[in-house]
Amino acid sequence: MSIFSRWLGKLRFGVFSENDLKREQVKTENEPTGENIPRHVAIIMDGNGRWAKARGLPRIAGHHNGMKTVKRITKAADRVGVKVLTLYAFSTENWKRPKAEVEFLMKLPQEFLSLELDELVENNVQVRMMGNRELLPDHTLAAVEEAVRKTKDNTGLILNFALNYGSRIEMVDAAKELARQAAAGIIQPDAIEEADFERLLLSSGLPDPDLLIRTSGELRLSNFMLWQLAYSEFWFTDVYWPEFSEQHLFDAIREYQRRARRYGGL
Ligand code: FPP
């Protein structure tokens, strides 16, 4: 049931609690508006394990709740006018985790998409994936590719999952391709420009992130979009990803709107 119809029902039967009203008030008061909404927001969704541990739950419960946050934040980002939302769902280094946790994480895209794909299609969201497809289990890749195919002509928010993604290998692969082209005489090494390199990155065609958010209090990039984040604004919070709310996203965006981006100039 959509929020809209739930609210409609509550209105009809007059069962609005004071909390409902307060929540809605806070929501609209805090919602960023104006011209300079970040076009591309990238998020390192961290702290699922610690969230679960603090509640005496297994780590996978944290990931599962993190999946629910993905839905919440996708809707909120779309509502305020973000055009691209990139979510770091699994890094090339995450394979080092215990097998059972990796298996669980690899089932999440499938579960998420089986629950949400229809609504994403309805809301004109375009799903993309950025990462190495080769090592992904067939069921994970099939679910993601189905979503990519079904939404490819959508023109709304781009929901870009970084899945089996690592920035260094992304750049090494781009360098290899440029080297191949140079060896084949297709390009002159001295003529290589930033744009030539950029075209070979997995984010090709997307604007660089304007705003990077990392949850859980960690202050590092963890091999995430190292090239693309060169001039992004960073926003960190101690909040664990499963508890990250629309309010937090809006706080981050409003803080972004107060920053002066100079790109090395004055
Ligand atoms: C980092 O937290 C989080 C991950 C490695 C996985 C992120 C995945 C999700 C939030 C769900 C993705 C959902 C979809 C739809 C693909 P951590 O486990 O490192 O937390 P910790 O640092 O507290 O241990």
Coordinates of C-alpha atoms and ligand atoms in Angstrom, one line a residue:
M1 CA 0.0 0.0 0.0
S2 CA 1.4 3.4 -0.9
I3 CA 2.0 6.1 1.7
F4 CA -0.6 8.1 -0.2
S5 CA -3.4 5.5 0.1
R6 CA -2.4 4.7 3.7
W7 CA -2.8 8.4 4.5
L8 CA -6.0 8.6 2.6
G9 CA -7.4 5.8 4.6
K10 CA -6.4 7.5 7.9
L11 CA -7.9 10.7 6.7
R12 CA -11.2 9.0 5.8
F13 CA -11.5 7.2 9.1
G14 CA -10.1 10.1 11.2
V15 CA -7.4 8.0 12.8
F16 CA -4.5 10.3 12.5
S17 CA -2.4 10.1 15.6
E18 CA -0.5 13.2 16.9
N19 CA 2.7 11.4 15.9
D20 CA 1.6 11.1 12.3
L21 CA 1.0 14.8 12.1
K22 CA 4.2 15.7 13.9
R23 CA 6.2 13.4 11.5
E24 CA 4.6 15.0 8.5
Q25 CA 5.3 18.5 9.8
V26 CA 9.0 17.8 10.5
K27 CA 9.2 16.2 7.0
T28 CA 8.0 19.2 5.1
E29 CA 9.8 21.7 7.3
N30 CA 13.1 19.9 6.7
E31 CA 12.7 19.1 3.0
P32 CA 15.3 20.9 0.9
T33 CA 14.0 23.1 -1.9
G34 CA 15.6 25.5 -4.3
E35 CA 17.8 25.4 -7.3
N36 CA 20.9 23.7 -6.0
I37 CA 19.7 20.3 -5.1
P38 CA 22.6 18.0 -5.7
R39 CA 22.2 16.3 -9.1
H40 CA 24.0 13.2 -8.1
V41 CA 24.2 11.8 -4.5
A42 CA 26.4 8.8 -3.7
I43 CA 26.1 6.9 -0.5
I44 CA 28.4 4.5 1.3
M45 CA 25.8 2.6 3.3
D46 CA 27.8 1.6 6.4
G47 CA 27.0 0.3 9.9
N48 CA 24.6 -2.5 9.2
G49 CA 26.6 -5.0 11.2
R50 CA 27.0 -2.6 14.2
W51 CA 23.4 -1.7 14.1
A52 CA 22.5 -5.4 14.4
K53 CA 25.1 -6.1 17.0
A54 CA 23.8 -3.3 19.2
R55 CA 20.4 -5.1 19.2
G56 CA 21.8 -8.6 19.8
L57 CA 20.8 -9.6 16.2
P58 CA 22.9 -11.4 13.6
R59 CA 24.7 -9.1 11.1
I60 CA 22.4 -10.2 8.3
A61 CA 19.5 -8.6 10.1
G62 CA 21.4 -5.3 9.8
H63 CA 21.7 -5.8 6.0
H64 CA 18.1 -6.7 5.7
N65 CA 17.0 -3.5 7.5
G66 CA 19.6 -1.7 5.4
M67 CA 17.6 -2.9 2.4
K68 CA 14.5 -1.2 3.8
T69 CA 16.5 2.0 4.1
V70 CA 17.4 1.8 0.4
K71 CA 13.7 2.0 -0.4
R72 CA 13.1 5.0 1.9
I73 CA 16.0 7.0 0.7
T74 CA 15.4 6.3 -3.0
K75 CA 11.9 7.7 -2.6
A76 CA 13.1 10.7 -0.6
A77 CA 15.9 11.5 -3.0
D78 CA 13.5 11.3 -5.9
R79 CA 11.0 13.5 -4.2
V80 CA 13.4 16.4 -3.6
G81 CA 14.7 16.3 -7.2
V82 CA 18.0 14.3 -7.0
K83 CA 18.6 12.9 -10.5
V84 CA 21.1 10.2 -9.7
L85 CA 21.5 8.1 -6.6
T86 CA 24.4 5.8 -6.4
L87 CA 24.5 3.3 -3.6
Y88 CA 27.6 1.2 -2.6
A89 CA 25.9 -2.1 -2.0
F90 CA 28.9 -4.5 -2.3
S91 CA 32.6 -3.8 -2.9
T92 CA 35.2 -5.9 -4.6
E93 CA 36.7 -6.3 -1.1
N94 CA 33.5 -7.6 0.5
W95 CA 34.1 -11.1 -0.9
K96 CA 36.5 -11.5 2.1
R97 CA 33.5 -11.7 4.5
P98 CA 32.2 -15.0 5.8
K99 CA 30.6 -17.0 3.1
A100 CA 27.2 -17.0 4.7
E101 CA 27.2 -13.2 4.9
V102 CA 28.3 -12.8 1.3
E103 CA 25.6 -15.2 0.2
F104 CA 23.0 -13.2 2.1
L105 CA 24.2 -9.9 0.6
M106 CA 24.0 -11.5 -2.9
K107 CA 20.4 -12.3 -2.3
L108 CA 19.4 -8.8 -1.3
P109 CA 19.2 -7.3 -4.8
Q110 CA 16.9 -10.1 -5.8
E111 CA 14.7 -9.6 -2.8
F112 CA 14.7 -5.9 -3.1
L113 CA 13.8 -6.0 -6.7
S114 CA 11.1 -8.6 -6.4
L115 CA 9.4 -6.3 -3.8
E116 CA 10.1 -3.0 -5.4
L117 CA 10.6 -3.3 -9.2
D118 CA 6.9 -2.7 -10.1
E119 CA 6.9 0.5 -8.0
L120 CA 10.2 1.6 -9.5
V121 CA 8.9 1.1 -13.0
E122 CA 5.7 3.0 -12.0
N123 CA 7.8 5.9 -10.6
N124 CA 9.8 6.2 -13.8
V125 CA 13.1 5.2 -12.0
Q126 CA 15.9 3.8 -14.1
V127 CA 17.9 1.1 -12.4
R128 CA 21.6 0.7 -13.3
M129 CA 24.4 -1.3 -12.0
M130 CA 28.1 -0.3 -11.8
G131 CA 30.6 -3.1 -11.0
N132 CA 32.1 -6.3 -12.3
R133 CA 29.4 -8.6 -13.4
E134 CA 31.6 -11.6 -13.8
L135 CA 31.8 -12.8 -10.2
L136 CA 28.2 -12.2 -9.3
P137 CA 26.0 -15.3 -8.8
D138 CA 23.6 -16.0 -11.7
H139 CA 20.6 -15.2 -9.6
T140 CA 21.9 -11.8 -8.5
L141 CA 22.9 -10.8 -12.0
A142 CA 19.6 -12.0 -13.5
A143 CA 17.6 -10.0 -11.0
V144 CA 19.7 -6.9 -11.6
E145 CA 19.7 -7.3 -15.4
E146 CA 15.9 -7.8 -15.5
A147 CA 15.5 -4.5 -13.5
V148 CA 18.0 -2.7 -15.8
R149 CA 16.1 -4.0 -18.9
K150 CA 12.6 -3.2 -17.6
T151 CA 13.6 0.4 -16.6
K152 CA 16.1 1.3 -19.3
D153 CA 13.7 3.8 -21.1
N154 CA 12.6 5.4 -17.8
T155 CA 13.6 9.1 -17.6
G156 CA 13.3 9.8 -13.9
L157 CA 15.7 9.1 -11.0
I158 CA 18.7 6.9 -11.9
L159 CA 19.2 4.4 -9.2
N160 CA 22.7 3.2 -9.6
F161 CA 23.8 0.2 -7.6
A162 CA 27.5 -0.2 -7.1
L163 CA 27.7 -3.9 -6.9
N164 CA 31.0 -5.8 -6.8
Y165 CA 32.5 -2.4 -7.4
G166 CA 36.0 -1.2 -6.7
S167 CA 37.4 2.1 -7.9
R168 CA 41.0 1.1 -8.3
I169 CA 40.3 -1.9 -10.6
E170 CA 37.8 0.3 -12.5
M171 CA 40.7 2.7 -13.2
V172 CA 43.2 -0.1 -14.0
D173 CA 40.7 -1.5 -16.5
A174 CA 40.3 1.9 -18.1
A175 CA 44.1 2.3 -18.3
K176 CA 44.5 -1.1 -19.9
E177 CA 41.9 -0.2 -22.5
L178 CA 43.7 3.1 -23.3
A179 CA 47.0 1.2 -23.5
R180 CA 45.4 -1.3 -25.9
Q181 CA 44.1 1.5 -28.1
A182 CA 47.5 3.2 -28.0
A183 CA 49.3 -0.1 -29.0
A184 CA 46.8 -0.6 -31.8
G185 CA 47.5 3.0 -33.1
I186 CA 44.0 4.1 -32.4
I187 CA 45.0 6.9 -30.1
Q188 CA 48.2 8.8 -29.5
P189 CA 49.4 8.6 -25.9
D190 CA 50.2 12.3 -25.8
A191 CA 46.7 13.1 -27.0
I192 CA 44.9 11.3 -24.1
E193 CA 42.6 13.6 -22.2
E194 CA 40.6 13.3 -19.0
A195 CA 37.5 12.8 -21.0
D196 CA 39.0 9.8 -22.8
F197 CA 39.7 8.1 -19.4
E198 CA 36.3 9.1 -18.0
R199 CA 34.5 7.5 -20.9
L200 CA 36.0 4.1 -20.0
L201 CA 34.9 4.3 -16.3
L202 CA 31.8 2.3 -15.2
S203 CA 30.1 5.6 -14.4
S204 CA 30.4 6.8 -17.9
G205 CA 27.5 9.0 -18.9
L206 CA 26.7 10.0 -15.3
P207 CA 27.6 13.3 -13.8
D208 CA 30.1 13.1 -11.0
P209 CA 28.6 12.9 -7.5
D210 CA 27.9 16.4 -6.1
L211 CA 27.5 15.0 -2.6
L212 CA 28.9 11.9 -0.9
I213 CA 27.3 10.6 2.2
R214 CA 28.9 8.0 4.5
T215 CA 27.0 6.6 7.5
S216 CA 28.2 5.0 10.7
G217 CA 30.9 7.4 11.7
E218 CA 33.7 6.0 9.5
L219 CA 35.6 8.7 7.7
R220 CA 37.1 7.0 4.6
L221 CA 36.3 6.3 1.0
S222 CA 36.9 2.5 1.0
N223 CA 37.8 2.3 -2.7
F224 CA 34.6 4.1 -3.8
M225 CA 34.5 6.4 -6.9
L226 CA 38.0 7.8 -6.3
W227 CA 38.1 9.5 -9.6
Q228 CA 34.5 10.7 -9.7
L229 CA 34.6 12.2 -6.1
A230 CA 37.5 14.5 -6.9
Y231 CA 35.3 17.7 -6.3
S232 CA 32.4 16.3 -4.4
E233 CA 31.2 17.6 -1.1
F234 CA 31.4 15.0 1.7
W235 CA 28.9 14.6 4.5
F236 CA 29.4 12.1 7.3
T237 CA 27.1 11.0 10.1
D238 CA 27.4 8.6 13.0
V239 CA 24.0 7.2 12.3
Y240 CA 24.0 3.5 11.2
W241 CA 22.6 2.9 7.7
P242 CA 19.5 1.0 8.9
E243 CA 18.5 4.1 10.9
F244 CA 19.3 6.6 8.2
S245 CA 16.1 8.5 7.6
E246 CA 14.7 11.0 5.1
Q247 CA 15.5 13.6 7.7
H248 CA 19.2 12.7 7.6
L249 CA 19.2 12.8 3.8
F250 CA 17.6 16.2 3.9
D251 CA 20.1 17.5 6.6
A252 CA 22.9 16.4 4.3
I253 CA 21.4 18.1 1.3
R254 CA 20.7 21.3 3.2
E255 CA 24.3 21.4 4.4
Y256 CA 25.4 20.8 0.8
Q257 CA 23.3 23.8 -0.2
R258 CA 25.2 26.0 2.2
R259 CA 28.6 25.0 0.9
A260 CA 30.5 27.1 -1.6
R261 CA 32.0 24.9 -4.3
R262 CA 35.1 26.5 -5.8
Y263 CA 36.7 23.6 -7.8
G264 CA 40.1 25.0 -7.0
G265 CA 39.2 28.5 -8.0
L266 CA 38.3 31.5 -5.7
Ligands
FPP1 C1 28.4 -2.1 5.2 O1 28.0 -2.3 6.5 C2 27.3 -2.5 4.3 C3 27.4 -3.4 3.3 C4 28.7 -4.1 3.0 C5 26.3 -3.9 2.5 C6 25.3 -2.8 2.2 C7 24.1 -3.4 1.7 C8 22.9 -2.9 2.0 C9 22.6 -1.7 2.8 C10 21.7 -3.5 1.4 C11 21.7 -3.4 -0.1 C12 20.4 -3.5 -0.7 C13 20.2 -3.7 -2.0 C14 18.9 -3.5 -2.5 C15 21.3 -4.0 -2.9 P1 28.8 -3.3 7.4 O2 28.3 -4.6 7.3 O3 30.3 -3.1 7.0 O4 28.6 -2.7 8.8 P2 29.6 -2.7 10.0 O5 30.8 -1.8 9.6 O6 28.8 -2.1 11.1 O7 30.0 -4.1 10.2

